[in-house]
XYZ file of C-alpha atoms in Angstrom:
512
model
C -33.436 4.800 -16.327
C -32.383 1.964 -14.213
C -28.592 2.657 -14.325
C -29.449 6.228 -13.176
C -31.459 4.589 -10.435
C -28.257 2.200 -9.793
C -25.857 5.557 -10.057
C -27.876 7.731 -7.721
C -28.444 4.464 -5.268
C -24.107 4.221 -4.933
C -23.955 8.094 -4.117
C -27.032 7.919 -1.697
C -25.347 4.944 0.374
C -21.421 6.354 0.052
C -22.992 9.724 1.089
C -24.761 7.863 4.449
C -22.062 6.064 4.933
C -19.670 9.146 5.434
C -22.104 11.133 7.579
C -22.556 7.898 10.218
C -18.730 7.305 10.636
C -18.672 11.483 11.553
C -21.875 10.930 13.890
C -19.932 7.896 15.250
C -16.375 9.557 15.399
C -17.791 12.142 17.078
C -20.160 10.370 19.440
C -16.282 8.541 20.753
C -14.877 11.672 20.779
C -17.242 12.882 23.478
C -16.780 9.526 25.309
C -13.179 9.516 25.122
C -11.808 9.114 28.608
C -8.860 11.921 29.581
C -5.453 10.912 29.734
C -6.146 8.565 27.137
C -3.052 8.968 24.286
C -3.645 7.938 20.510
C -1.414 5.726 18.989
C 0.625 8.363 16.483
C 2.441 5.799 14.360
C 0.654 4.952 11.169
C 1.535 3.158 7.903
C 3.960 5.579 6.265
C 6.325 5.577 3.371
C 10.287 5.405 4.526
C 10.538 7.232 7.544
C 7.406 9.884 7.409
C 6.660 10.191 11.507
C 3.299 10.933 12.430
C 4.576 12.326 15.531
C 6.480 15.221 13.375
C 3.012 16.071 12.010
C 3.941 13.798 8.516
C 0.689 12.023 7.139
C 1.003 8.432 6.512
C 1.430 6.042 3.667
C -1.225 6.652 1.021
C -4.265 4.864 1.204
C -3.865 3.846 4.816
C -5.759 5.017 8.029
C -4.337 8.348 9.293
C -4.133 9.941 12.633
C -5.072 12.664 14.208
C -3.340 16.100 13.169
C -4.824 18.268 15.803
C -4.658 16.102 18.827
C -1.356 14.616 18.820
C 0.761 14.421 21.536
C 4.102 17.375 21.516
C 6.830 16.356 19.899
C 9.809 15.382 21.663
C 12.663 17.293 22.312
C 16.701 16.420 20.426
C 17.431 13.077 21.215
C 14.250 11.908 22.933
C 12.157 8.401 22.241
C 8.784 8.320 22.420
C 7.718 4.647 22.744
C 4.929 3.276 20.778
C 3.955 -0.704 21.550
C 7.607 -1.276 23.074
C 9.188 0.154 20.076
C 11.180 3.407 19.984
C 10.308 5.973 17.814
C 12.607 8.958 17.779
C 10.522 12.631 16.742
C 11.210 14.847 14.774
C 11.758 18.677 16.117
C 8.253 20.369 16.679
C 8.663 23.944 15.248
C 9.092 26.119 18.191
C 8.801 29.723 19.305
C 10.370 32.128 21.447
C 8.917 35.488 23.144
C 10.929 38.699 23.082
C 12.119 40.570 26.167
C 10.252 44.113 24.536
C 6.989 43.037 22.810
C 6.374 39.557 23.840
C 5.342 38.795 20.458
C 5.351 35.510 19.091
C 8.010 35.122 16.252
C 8.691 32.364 13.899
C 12.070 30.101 14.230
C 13.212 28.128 11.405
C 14.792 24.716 12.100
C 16.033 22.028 10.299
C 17.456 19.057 11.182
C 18.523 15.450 10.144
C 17.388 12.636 11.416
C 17.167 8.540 10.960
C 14.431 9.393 8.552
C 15.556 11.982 6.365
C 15.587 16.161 6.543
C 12.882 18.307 7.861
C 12.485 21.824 7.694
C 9.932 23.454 10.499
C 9.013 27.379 10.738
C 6.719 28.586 13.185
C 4.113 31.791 12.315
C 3.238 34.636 14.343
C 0.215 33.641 16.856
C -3.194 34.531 15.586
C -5.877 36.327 17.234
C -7.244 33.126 18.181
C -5.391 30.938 20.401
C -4.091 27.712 18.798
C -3.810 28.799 15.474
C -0.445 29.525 14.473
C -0.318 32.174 10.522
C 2.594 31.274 7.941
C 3.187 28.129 10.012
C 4.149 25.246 8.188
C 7.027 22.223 7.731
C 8.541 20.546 4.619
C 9.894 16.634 4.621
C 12.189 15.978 2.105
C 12.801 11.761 0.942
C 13.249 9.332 -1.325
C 13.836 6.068 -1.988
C 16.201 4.099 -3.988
C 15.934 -0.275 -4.448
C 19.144 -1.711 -7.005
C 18.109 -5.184 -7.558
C 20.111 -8.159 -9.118
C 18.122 -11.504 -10.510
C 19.276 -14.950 -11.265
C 17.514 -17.326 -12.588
C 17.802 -21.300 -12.883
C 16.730 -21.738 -16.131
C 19.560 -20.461 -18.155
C 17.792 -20.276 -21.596
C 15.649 -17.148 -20.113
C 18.320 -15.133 -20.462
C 16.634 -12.620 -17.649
C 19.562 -12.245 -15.296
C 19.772 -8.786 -15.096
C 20.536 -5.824 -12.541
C 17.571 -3.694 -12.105
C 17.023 0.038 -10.819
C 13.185 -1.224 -9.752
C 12.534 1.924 -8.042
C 14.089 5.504 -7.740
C 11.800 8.346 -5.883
C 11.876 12.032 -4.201
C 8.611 13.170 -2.315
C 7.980 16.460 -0.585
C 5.640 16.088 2.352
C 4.050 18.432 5.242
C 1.393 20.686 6.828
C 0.776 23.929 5.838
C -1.222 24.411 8.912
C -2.278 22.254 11.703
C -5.071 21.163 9.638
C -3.921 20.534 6.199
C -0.958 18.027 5.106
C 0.228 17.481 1.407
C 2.452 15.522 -0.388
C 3.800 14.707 -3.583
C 6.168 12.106 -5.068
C 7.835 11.000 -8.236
C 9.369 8.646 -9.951
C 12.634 8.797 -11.783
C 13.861 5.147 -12.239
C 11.672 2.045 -12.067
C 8.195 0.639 -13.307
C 6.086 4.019 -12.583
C 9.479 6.405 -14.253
C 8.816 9.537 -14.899
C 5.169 9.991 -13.384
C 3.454 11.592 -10.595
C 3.353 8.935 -8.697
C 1.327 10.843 -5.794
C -0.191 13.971 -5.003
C -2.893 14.953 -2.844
C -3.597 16.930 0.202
C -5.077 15.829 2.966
C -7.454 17.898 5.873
C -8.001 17.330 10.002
C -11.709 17.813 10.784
C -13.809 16.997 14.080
C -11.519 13.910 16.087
C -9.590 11.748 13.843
C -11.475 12.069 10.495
C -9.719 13.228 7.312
C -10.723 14.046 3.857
C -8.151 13.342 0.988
C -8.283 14.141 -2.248
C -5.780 13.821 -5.177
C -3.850 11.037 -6.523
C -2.906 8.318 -4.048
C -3.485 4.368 -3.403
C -7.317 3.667 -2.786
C -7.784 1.551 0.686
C -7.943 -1.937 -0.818
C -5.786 -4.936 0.889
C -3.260 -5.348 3.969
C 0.022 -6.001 1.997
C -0.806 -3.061 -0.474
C -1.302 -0.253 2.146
C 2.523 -1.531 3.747
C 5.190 0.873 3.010
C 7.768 -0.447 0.939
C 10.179 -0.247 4.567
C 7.836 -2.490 5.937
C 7.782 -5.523 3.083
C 10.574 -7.830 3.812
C 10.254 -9.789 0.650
C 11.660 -8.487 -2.834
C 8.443 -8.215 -4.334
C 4.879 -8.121 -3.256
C 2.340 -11.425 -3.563
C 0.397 -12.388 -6.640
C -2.877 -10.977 -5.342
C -1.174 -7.553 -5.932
C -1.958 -7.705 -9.610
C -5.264 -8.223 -8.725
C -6.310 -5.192 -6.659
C -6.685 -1.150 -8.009
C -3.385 0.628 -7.925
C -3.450 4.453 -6.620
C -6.162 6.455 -9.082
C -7.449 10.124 -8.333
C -10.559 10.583 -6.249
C -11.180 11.477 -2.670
C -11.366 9.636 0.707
C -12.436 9.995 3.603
C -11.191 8.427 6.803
C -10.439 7.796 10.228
C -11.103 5.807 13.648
C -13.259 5.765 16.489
C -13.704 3.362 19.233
C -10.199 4.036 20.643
C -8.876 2.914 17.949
C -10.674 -0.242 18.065
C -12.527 0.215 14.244
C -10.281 2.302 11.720
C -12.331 3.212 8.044
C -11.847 4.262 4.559
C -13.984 5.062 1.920
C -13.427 6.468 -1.629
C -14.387 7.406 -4.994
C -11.915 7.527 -7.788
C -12.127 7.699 -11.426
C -11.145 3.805 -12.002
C -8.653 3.752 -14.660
C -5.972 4.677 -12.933
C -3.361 7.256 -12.381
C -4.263 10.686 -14.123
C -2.958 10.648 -17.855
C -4.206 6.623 -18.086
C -5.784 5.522 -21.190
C -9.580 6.790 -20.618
C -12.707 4.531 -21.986
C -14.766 5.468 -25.212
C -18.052 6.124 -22.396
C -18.500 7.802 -19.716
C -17.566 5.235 -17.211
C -19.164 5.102 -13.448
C -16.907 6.438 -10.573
C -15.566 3.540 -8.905
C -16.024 3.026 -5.009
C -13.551 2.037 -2.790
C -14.085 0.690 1.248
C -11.764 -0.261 3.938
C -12.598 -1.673 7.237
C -10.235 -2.604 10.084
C -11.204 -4.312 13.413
C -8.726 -4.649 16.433
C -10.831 -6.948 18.869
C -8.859 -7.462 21.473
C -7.239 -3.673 21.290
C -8.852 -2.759 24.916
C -7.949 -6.160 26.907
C -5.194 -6.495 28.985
C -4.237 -9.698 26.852
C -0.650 -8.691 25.361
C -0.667 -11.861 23.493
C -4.065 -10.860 21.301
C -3.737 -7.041 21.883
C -2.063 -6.616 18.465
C -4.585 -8.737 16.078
C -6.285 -7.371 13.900
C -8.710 -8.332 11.123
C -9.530 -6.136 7.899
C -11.964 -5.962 4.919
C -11.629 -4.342 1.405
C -14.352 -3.966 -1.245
C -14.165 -2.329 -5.114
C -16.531 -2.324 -7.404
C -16.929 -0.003 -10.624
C -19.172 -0.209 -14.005
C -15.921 -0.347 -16.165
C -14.804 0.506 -20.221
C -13.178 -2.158 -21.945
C -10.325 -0.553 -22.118
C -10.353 -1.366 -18.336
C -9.983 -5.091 -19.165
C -5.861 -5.141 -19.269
C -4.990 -7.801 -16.761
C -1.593 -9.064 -16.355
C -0.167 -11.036 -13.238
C 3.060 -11.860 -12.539
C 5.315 -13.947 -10.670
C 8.105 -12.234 -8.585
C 10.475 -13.184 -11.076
C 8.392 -11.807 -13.651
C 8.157 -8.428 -13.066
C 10.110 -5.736 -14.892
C 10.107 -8.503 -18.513
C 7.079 -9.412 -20.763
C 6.220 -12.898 -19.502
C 3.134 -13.379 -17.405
C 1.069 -15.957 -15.246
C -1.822 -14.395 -16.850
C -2.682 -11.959 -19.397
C -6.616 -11.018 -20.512
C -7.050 -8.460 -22.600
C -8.239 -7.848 -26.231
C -6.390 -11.118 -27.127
C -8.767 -13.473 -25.575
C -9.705 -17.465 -26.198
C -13.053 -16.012 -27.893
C -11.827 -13.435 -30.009
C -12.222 -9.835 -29.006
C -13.982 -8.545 -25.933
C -17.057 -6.762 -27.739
C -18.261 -5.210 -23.970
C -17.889 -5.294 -20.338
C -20.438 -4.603 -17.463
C -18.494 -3.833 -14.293
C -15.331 -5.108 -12.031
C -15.531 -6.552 -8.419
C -12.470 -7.004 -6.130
C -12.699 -8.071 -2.148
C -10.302 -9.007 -0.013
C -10.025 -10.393 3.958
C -7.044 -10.075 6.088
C -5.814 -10.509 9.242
C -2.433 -9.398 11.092
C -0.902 -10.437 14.356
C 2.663 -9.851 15.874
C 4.061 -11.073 19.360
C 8.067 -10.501 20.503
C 9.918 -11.101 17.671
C 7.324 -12.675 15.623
C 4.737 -11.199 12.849
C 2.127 -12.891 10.869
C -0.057 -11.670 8.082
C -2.096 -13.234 5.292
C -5.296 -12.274 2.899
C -7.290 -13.772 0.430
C -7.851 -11.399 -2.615
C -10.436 -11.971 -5.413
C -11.187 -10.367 -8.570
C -13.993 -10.705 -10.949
C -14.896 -8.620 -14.776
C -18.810 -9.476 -15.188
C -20.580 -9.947 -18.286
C -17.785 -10.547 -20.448
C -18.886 -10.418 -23.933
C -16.332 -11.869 -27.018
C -16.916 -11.130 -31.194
C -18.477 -14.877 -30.903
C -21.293 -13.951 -29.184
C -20.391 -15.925 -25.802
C -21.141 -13.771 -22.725
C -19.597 -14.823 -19.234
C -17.622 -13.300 -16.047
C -13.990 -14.001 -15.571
C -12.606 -15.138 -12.531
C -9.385 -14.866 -10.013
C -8.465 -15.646 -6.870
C -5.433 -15.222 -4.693
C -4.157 -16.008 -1.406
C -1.056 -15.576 0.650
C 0.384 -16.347 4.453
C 3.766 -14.985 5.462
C 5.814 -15.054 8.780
C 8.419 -12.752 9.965
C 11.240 -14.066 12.543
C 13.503 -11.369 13.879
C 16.694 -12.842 14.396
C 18.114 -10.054 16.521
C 15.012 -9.703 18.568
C 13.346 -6.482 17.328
C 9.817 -6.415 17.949
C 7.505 -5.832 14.899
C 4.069 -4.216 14.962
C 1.359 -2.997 13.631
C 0.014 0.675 13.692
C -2.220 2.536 11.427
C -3.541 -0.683 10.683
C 0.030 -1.840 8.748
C 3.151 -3.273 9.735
C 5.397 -0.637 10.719
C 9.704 -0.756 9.335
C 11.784 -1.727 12.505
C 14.815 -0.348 13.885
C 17.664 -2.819 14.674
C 18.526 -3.076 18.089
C 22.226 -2.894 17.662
C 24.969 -0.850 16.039
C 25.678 -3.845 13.507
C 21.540 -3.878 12.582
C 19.331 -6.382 12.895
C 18.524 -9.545 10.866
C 14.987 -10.731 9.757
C 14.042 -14.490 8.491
C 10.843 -13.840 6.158
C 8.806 -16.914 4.734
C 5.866 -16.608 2.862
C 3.584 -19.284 0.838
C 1.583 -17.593 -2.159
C -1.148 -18.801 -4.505
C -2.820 -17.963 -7.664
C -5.836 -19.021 -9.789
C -6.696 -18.210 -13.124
C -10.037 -18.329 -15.028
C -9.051 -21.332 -17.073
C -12.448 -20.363 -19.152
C -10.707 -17.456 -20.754
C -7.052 -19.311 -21.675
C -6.360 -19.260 -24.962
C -4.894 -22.874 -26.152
C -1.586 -23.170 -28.013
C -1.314 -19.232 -27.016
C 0.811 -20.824 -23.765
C 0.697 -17.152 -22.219
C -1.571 -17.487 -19.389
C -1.820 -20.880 -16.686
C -4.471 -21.940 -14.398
C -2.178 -21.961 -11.361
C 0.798 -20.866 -10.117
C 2.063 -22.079 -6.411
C 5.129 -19.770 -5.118
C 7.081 -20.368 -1.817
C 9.308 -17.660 -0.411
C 12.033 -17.386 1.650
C 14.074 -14.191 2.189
C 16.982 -12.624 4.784
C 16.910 -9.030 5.794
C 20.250 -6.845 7.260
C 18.513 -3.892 8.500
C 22.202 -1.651 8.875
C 19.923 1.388 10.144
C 16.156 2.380 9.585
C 17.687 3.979 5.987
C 19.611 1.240 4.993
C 18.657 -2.823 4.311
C 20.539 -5.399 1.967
C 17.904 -8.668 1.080
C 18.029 -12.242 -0.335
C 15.090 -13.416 -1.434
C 14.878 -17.361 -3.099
C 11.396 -17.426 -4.647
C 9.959 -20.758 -5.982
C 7.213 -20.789 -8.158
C 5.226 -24.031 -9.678
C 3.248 -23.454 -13.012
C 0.294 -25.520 -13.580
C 1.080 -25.013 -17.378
C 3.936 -24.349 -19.831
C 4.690 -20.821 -20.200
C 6.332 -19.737 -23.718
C 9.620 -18.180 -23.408
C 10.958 -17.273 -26.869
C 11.083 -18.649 -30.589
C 14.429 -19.981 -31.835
C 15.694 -19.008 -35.303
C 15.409 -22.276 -35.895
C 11.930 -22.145 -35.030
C 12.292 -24.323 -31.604
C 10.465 -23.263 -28.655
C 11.270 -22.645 -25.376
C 9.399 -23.528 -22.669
C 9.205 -23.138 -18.863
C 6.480 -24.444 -16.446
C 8.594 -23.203 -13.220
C 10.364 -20.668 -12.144
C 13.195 -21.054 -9.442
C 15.041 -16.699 -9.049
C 16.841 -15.874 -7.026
C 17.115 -11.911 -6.072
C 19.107 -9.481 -4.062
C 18.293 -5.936 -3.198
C 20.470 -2.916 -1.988
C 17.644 -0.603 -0.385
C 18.329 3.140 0.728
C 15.367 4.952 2.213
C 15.925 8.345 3.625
């Protein structure tokens, strides 16, 4: 009785919270001064434009579909935060000298960002509604990574196809976007790796539902254009990856306060390993505050500061763990594993996961900064001996960005947006970043030597950027283990040992 109390509580409150932020969003929309323009750029996977009517990066805070500005015309900039943005082709129309009627015009064109293919419908009976209208956005993505490593006796130095994607993307209306993407090379090969579709409704609220990232942490809503280090922070292991569910989001305020909010099934992308119960839908909540959006203060205009909470009763099959290093990823070694294979024995049960996380972005001239604290935590942790306790992790990160060519970074949608390089050479990008990561020492299995208590990683990495679809990277990661880390078993039954981790990695990165 009480967990169907605690069950019908979480719907109650996620239902509330959804109808306030449409009272609210609509309460700004009414106050919303004319001649007022939203900002139309928004976190985004390579190259998907707002402006051309493409929805954003998944998991991120879209913009409006049915208020957006007109796209420019061949060759025009629209300018954004004193960065240039070049728009796709809007589909267009033309009357005929005889009827007048309204036919449709297929156009497709190329662009910095990739191909898009517009055709206009016949005008419907009532005005702004356009039938058969719709656009299609073809891209993809493509990383080739090489690592090297200092310690020799790893025998990880390796080139790497880390990821290899094609998405299809667009509106089938002026209310309803879609998109779906999948993998072909990499960590996520051969899956769905997205799918949803995503509807306009009142001013600047949108309902998603499908497979995508859930709204949890700064660095994880970025767009793989925007991340100028080879591989994301520690803290990324921590967080929920995408998982199917529906969200619902948006911004009011003039932009000031952006939301998300979600349920999702918790375990995952569809086709993951489901538990032996009926688990709880897991809830998901994103809140972003830009202060100092409305004062005239160009130095604090662009800060922002964001909050992310998860929490879901859980199956223990839920309880799989596994951080990395950036070295780490793509072999079998780990900072931390905690599954079945546990200092106690086998987990016996599980109550529920927690995961929060605080941010805060800022970006002036050729300057960016951005950092978060992340922190997960399974409760009620029950081994075969009886012992019942939570497990916990923590993780925190600070980076800076340093445009050597004087490109301007910023942040829209709530993310920082990919740049593009001032001059026909490209541009170049110094990127340092300090990371951390704690371990539940509590749950370390001795003499197992797969899982530390800490792990201290500095970064440093140079970006070309040749064009918006085209960036070469260096990244020298060094990472400090607060215990040995088992490598591999000699025939002669010698172990090998590491307790740092000095790689360094190179990427050749086409995004179109």
């Amino acid at each position: 009785m009480q967990d169907r109390r605690k069950k019908s509580s979480s719907v109650c409150l996620l239902v509330i919270f959804f109808a306030g932020c449409v009272i609210l969003s609509h309460e700004a929309a009414s106050a919303q001064e004319p001649g007022i323009s939203q900002e139309s750029i928004v976190s985004q996977e390579p190259g998907i434009s707002r402006e051309s009517g493409i929805s954003q990066e998944l998991g991120s805070f879209p913009e409006s579909v049915t208020a957006r500005e007109p796209a420019a015309s061949d060759g025009q900039d629209t300018k954004a935060d004193g960065q240039d943005i070049k728009a796709f082709d809007a589909p267009q129309a033309f009357d005929t000298p005889t009827t007048g009627e309204r036919r449709s015009l297929r156009r497709i064109r190329r662009k910095d960002d990739g191909f898009s293919l517009s055709v206009a419908g016949s005008e419907g009976k009532n005005q702004g509604t356009d039938r058969g209208a719709f656009d299609l956005r073809l891209g993809g993505s493509l990383q080739i990574d090489y690592h090297y490593y200092q310690e020799g006796f790893r025998e990880d130095n390796r080139f790497d196809i880390r990821r290899a994607s094609l998405f299809l993307s667009g509106f089938l209306d002026q209310y309803t976007f879609y998109r779906l993407e999948y993998e072909l090379q990499g960590n996520d090969a051969k899956n769905l790796v997205e799918g949803y579709g995503e509807w306009g409704f009142i001013h600047q609220q949108f309902l998603r539902i499908g497979q995508f990232k859930e709204p949890f942490s700064l660095e994880w809503q970025t767009g793989d254009s925007a991340l100028f280090f080879i591989e994301r922070s520690m803290g990324y292991y921590l967080g929920p990856q995408r998982d199917v569910g529906l969200m619902l989001s948006g911004s009011f305020f003039r932009e000031i306060i952006r939301y998300s909010a979600g349920l999702f099934n918790g375990d995952g992308k569809d086709g993951s390993t489901r538990g032996s119960r009926n688990d709880q839908l897991e809830q998901c909540y994103r809140l972003l505050i830009r202060p100092f959006r409305a004062v005239h203060w160009p130095w604090l205009s662009s800060f922002q500061i964001g909050g992310s909470y998860n929490v879901a009763e859980i199956d223990l099959s839920n309880v799989d763990l596994e951080v990395k290093s950036s070295g780490m990823f793509g072999t079998n070694r780990n900072l931390f594993v905690l599954n079945q294979n546990t200092k106690f024995g086998i987990l016996q049960n599980v109550k529920r996961r927690e995961r929060w996380a605080l941010d805060a972005g800022w970006a002036l001239g050729p300057v960016a900064l951005q950092g978060e604290y992340l922190s997960l935590t399974y409760e009620d942790l029950e081994s075969s001996g009886g012992l019942v306790q939570d497990a916990d992790f923590f993780s925190w990160y600070t980076s800076v960005l340093i445009f050597l060519t004087g490109e301007r970074p910023v942040f829209k949608g709530g993310v920082l947006q990919p740049v593009t390089p001032e001059r026909a050479w490209g541009g170049l990008c110094l990127a340092i970043r300090e990371d951390h990561f704690f371990g539940d020492k509590d749950w370390i299995k001795e003499g197992a030597f797969v899982s530390i208590e800490k792990a201290d990683a500095s970064s440093i990495a140079l970006n070309w950027i040749i064009n918006p679809m085209l960036r070469l990277m260096v990244d020298y990661t060094y990472t400090d283990f607060s215990d040995p880390i088992r490598v591999r078993v000699n025939p002669d039954g010698k172990v090998d040992y590491i307790d740092d981790e000095n790689v360094i990695s190179t990427r050749f990165h086409i995004s179109f």
